[in-house]
Coordinates of C-alpha atoms and ligand atoms in Angstrom, one line a residue:
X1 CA 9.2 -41.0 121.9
X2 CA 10.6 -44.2 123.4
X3 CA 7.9 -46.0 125.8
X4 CA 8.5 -45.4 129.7
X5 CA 8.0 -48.2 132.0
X6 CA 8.3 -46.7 135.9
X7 CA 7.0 -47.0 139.6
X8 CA 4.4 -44.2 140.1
X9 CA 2.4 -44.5 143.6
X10 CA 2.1 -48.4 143.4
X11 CA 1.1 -48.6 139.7
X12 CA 3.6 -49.7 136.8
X13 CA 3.2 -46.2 134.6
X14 CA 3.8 -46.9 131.0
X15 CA 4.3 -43.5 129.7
X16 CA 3.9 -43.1 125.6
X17 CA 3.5 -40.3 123.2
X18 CA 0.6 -40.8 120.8
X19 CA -1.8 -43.8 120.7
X20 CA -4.7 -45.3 119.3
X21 CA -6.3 -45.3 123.0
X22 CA -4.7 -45.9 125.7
X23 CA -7.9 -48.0 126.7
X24 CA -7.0 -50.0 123.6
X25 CA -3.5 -50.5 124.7
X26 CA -4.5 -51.2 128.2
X27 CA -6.8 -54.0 126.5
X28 CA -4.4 -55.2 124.2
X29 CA -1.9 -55.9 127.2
X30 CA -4.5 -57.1 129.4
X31 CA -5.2 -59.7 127.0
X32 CA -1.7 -60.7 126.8
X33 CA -1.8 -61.8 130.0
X34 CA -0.3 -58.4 131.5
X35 CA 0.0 -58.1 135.6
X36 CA -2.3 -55.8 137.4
X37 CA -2.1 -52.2 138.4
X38 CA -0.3 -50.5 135.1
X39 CA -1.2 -47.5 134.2
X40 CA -1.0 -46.5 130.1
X41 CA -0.4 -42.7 129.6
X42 CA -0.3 -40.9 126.7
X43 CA 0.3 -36.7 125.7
X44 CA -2.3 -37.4 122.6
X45 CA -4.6 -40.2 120.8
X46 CA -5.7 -40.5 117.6
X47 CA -8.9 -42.3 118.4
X48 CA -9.9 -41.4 121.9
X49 CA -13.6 -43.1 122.9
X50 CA -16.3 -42.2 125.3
X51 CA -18.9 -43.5 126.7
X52 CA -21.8 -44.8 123.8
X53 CA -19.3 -45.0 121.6
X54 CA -18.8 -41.5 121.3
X55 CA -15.5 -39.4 119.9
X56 CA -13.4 -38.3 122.5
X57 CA -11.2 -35.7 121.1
X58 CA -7.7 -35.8 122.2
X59 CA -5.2 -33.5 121.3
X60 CA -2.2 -32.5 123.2
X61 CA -2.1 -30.9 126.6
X62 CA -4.6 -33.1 128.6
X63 CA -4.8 -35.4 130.8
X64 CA -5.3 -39.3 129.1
X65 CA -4.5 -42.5 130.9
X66 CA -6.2 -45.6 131.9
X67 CA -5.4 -48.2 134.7
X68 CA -5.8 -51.8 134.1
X69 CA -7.2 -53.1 137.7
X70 CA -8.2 -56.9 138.1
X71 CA -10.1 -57.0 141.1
X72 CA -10.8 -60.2 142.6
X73 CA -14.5 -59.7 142.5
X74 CA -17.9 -60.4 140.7
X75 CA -18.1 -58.8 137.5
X76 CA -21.1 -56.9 138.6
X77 CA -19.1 -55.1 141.5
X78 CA -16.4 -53.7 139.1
X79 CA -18.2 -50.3 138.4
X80 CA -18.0 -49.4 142.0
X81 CA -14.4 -49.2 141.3
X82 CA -15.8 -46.5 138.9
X83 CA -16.8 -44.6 141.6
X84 CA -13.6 -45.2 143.7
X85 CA -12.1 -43.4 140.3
X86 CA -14.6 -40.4 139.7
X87 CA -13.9 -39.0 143.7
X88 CA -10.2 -39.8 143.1
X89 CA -10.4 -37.3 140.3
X90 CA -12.7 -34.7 142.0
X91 CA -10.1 -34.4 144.9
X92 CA -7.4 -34.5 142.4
X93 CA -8.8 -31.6 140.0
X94 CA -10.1 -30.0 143.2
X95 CA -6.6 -29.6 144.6
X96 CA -5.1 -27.7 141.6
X97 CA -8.0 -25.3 141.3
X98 CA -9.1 -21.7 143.8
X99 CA -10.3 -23.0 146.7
X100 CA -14.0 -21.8 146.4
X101 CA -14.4 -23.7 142.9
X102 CA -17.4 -26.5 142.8
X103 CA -15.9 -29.9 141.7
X104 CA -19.1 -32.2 141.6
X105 CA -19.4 -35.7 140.1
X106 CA -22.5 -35.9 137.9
X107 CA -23.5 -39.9 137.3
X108 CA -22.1 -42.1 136.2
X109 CA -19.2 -40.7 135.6
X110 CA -18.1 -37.0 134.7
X111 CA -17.1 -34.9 136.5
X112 CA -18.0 -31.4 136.6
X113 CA -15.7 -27.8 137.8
X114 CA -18.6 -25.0 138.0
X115 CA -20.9 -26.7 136.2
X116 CA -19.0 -27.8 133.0
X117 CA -17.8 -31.4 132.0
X118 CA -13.9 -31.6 132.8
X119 CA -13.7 -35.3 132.9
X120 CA -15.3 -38.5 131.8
X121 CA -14.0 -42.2 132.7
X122 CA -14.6 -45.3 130.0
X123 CA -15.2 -48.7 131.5
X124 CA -14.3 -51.7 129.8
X125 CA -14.1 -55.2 131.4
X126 CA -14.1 -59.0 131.0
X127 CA -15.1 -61.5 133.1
X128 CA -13.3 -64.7 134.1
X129 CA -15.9 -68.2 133.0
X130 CA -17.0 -68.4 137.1
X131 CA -18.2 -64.4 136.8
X132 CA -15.5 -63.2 138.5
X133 CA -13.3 -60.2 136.7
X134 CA -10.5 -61.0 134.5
X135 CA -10.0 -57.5 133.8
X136 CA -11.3 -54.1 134.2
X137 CA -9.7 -51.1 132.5
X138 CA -10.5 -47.6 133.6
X139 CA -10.0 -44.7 130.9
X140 CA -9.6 -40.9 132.3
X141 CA -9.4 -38.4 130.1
X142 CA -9.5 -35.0 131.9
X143 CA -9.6 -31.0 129.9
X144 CA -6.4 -29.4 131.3
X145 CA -5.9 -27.3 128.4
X146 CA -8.2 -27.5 126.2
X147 CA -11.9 -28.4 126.1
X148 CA -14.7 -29.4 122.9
X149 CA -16.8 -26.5 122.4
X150 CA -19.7 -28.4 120.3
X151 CA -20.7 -31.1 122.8
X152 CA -24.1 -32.0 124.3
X153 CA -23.6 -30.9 127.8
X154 CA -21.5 -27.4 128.3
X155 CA -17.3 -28.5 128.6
X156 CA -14.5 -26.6 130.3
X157 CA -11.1 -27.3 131.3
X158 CA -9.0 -26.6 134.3
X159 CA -6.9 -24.0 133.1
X160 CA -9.7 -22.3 131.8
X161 CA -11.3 -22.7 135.5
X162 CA -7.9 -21.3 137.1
X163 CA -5.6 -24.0 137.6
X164 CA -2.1 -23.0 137.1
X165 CA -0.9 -24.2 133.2
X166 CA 1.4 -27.1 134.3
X167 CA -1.4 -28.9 137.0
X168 CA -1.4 -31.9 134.9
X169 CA 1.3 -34.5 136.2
X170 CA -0.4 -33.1 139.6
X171 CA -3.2 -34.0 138.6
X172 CA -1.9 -37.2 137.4
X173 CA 0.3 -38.0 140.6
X174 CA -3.0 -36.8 142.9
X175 CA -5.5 -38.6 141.1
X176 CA -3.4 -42.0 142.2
X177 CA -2.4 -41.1 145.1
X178 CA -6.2 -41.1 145.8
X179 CA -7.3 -43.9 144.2
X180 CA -4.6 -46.2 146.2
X181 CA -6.5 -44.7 149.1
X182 CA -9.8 -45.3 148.1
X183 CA -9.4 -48.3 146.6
X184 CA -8.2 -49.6 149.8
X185 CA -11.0 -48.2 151.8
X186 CA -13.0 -50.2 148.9
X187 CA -11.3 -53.6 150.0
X188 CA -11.9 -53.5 153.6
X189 CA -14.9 -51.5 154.2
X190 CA -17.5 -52.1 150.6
X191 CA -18.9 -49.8 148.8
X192 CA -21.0 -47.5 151.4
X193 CA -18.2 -45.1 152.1
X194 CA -17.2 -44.4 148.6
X195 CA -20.8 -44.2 147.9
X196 CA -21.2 -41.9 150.6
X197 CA -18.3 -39.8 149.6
X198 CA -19.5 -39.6 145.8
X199 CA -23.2 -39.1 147.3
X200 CA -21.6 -36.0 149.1
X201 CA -20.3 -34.6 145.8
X202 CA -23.1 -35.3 143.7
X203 CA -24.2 -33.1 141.0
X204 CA -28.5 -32.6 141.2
X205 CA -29.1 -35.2 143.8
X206 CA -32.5 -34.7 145.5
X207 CA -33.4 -32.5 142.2
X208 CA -35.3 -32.7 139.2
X209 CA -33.2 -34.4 136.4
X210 CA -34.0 -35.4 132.7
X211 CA -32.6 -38.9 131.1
X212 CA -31.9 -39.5 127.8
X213 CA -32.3 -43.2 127.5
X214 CA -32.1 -44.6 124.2
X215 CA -36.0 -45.5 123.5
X216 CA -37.3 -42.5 125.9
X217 CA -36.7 -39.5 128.1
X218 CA -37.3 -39.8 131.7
X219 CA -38.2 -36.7 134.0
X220 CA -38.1 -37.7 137.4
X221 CA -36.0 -36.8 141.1
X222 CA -32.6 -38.2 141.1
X223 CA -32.5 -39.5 144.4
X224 CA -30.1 -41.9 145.1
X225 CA -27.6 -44.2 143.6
X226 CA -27.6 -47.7 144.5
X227 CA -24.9 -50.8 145.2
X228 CA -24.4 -51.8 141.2
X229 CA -23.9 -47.9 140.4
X230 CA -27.5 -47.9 138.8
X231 CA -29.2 -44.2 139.3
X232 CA -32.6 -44.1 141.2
X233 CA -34.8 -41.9 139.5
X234 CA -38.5 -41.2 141.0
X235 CA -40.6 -40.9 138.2
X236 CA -43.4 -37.5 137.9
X237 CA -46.1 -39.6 139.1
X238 CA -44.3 -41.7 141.3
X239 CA -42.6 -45.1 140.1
X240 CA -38.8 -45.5 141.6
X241 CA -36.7 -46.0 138.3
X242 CA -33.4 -47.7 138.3
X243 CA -31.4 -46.4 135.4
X244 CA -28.2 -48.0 134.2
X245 CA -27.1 -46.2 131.2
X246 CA -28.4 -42.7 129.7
X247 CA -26.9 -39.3 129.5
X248 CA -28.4 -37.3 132.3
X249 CA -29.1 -33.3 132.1
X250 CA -30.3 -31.4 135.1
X251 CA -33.7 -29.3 134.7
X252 CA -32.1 -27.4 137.5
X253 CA -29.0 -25.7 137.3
X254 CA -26.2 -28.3 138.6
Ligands
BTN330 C1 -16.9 -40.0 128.5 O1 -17.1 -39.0 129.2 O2 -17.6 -40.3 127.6 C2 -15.7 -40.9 128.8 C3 -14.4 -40.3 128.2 C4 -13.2 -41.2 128.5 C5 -12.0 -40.7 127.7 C6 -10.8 -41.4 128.2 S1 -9.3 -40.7 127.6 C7 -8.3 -42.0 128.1 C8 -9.1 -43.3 127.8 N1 -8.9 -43.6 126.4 C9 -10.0 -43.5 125.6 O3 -10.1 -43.8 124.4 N2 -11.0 -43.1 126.4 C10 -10.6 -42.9 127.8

């Protein structure tokens, strides 16, 4: 398939058939000293990633793309834009499904239909020598057709959750539709309204939750997210914990 280079929603869409990653492309070009705002998206990759280095499996018939942004910001702002992402797939996903289906986003960056993982998002970025961003590459992959069955936390996909089989350029076209909009709520306004918006979506918050960081599992209340992103855990026993990577499994149901 011959590369597509078009105007979708205010992003340059390059449109290819099977890749590496599109995250990888994205970098590559990024690297090459490519202009902001393109979007790499491909029907299949052969060596998908997720977050901690994980396989993400990526056959044909879902959704994989990744934008490559450069903010003019601090480095240590960037993963808001993470957040600015995630809702833009919740309303996206929530649009092609029945109208009584729970879309949540479950931290940092998943996001969940009834329960089960339908999306993740990969961040990868590089700062400029003053700290400022050079670039920031957000990776979507989303289950439209087709979702793992031996994963760590229970997977589904949209069709399987009763979206109608040809939702994914909807989802596609939705998704950035939504981010232009939050991204420009983002630029004028900060970070408390898409906080507030991901808050209101929020897998678990104000419940128990379980952390699986890498030296020890945390039990606690998830009770807040802060301005980095990081997750605010209160400890059994009291201590406010800021976590900024783990995998995160309700002791509740989500
Ligand atoms: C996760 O939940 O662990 C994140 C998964 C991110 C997968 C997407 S698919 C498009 C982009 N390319 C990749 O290699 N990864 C991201």
């Amino acid at each position: 398939m011959t590369p597509t280079v078009s105007a979708n929603l205010g992003f340059r869409l390059l449109s290819l058939d099977t890749v590496d990653s599109t995250n990888d492309v994205a970098r590559r070009l990024a690297e090459d000293g490519a202009a902001a705002d393109l979007v790499v998206r491909a029907q299949a990759q052969t060596a998908g990633r997720g977050r901690h280095r994980r396989t993400w499996i990526s056959e044909r018939g879902n959704l994989y793309f990744s934008l490559l942004l450069r903010p003019n910001c601090e480095l240590g702002r960037a993963p808001q834009l993470g957040f600015v992402a995630v809702n833009a797939i919740v309303e996206s996903v929530a649009a092609v499904l029945p109208s009584a289906t729970a879309v949540n986003c479950k931290w940092p960056n998943d996001v969940l239909v009834q329960g089960h993982k339908v999306g993740g998002m990969l961040l990868e970025s590089n700062s400029q020598p003053d700290g400022t961003v050079d670039w920031l590459i957000i990776g979507i992959g989303v289950n439209v057709a087709q979702h793992p069955r031996d994963v760590r936390y229970p997977a589904s996909s949209l069709i399987a959750e009763g979206a109608p089989e040809d939702c994914a350029d909807a989802v596609f076209e939705g998704f950035l539709r939504a981010f232009q909009a939050g991204r420009a709520v983002w630029e004028s306004d900060g970070f408390k309204a898409i906080r507030d918006a991901w808050r209101s979506r929020a897998a678990g918050l104000g419940e128990p939750i379980r952390i699986n960081l890498d030296s020890e599992i945390l039990d606690g209340v998830f009770e807040d997210i802060e301005e980095s992103g990081a997750l605010i855990v209160r400890r059994n026993g009291g201590e406010r914990v800021k976590v900024t990577a783990g995998d995160v499994l309700f002791t509740s149901a989500a």
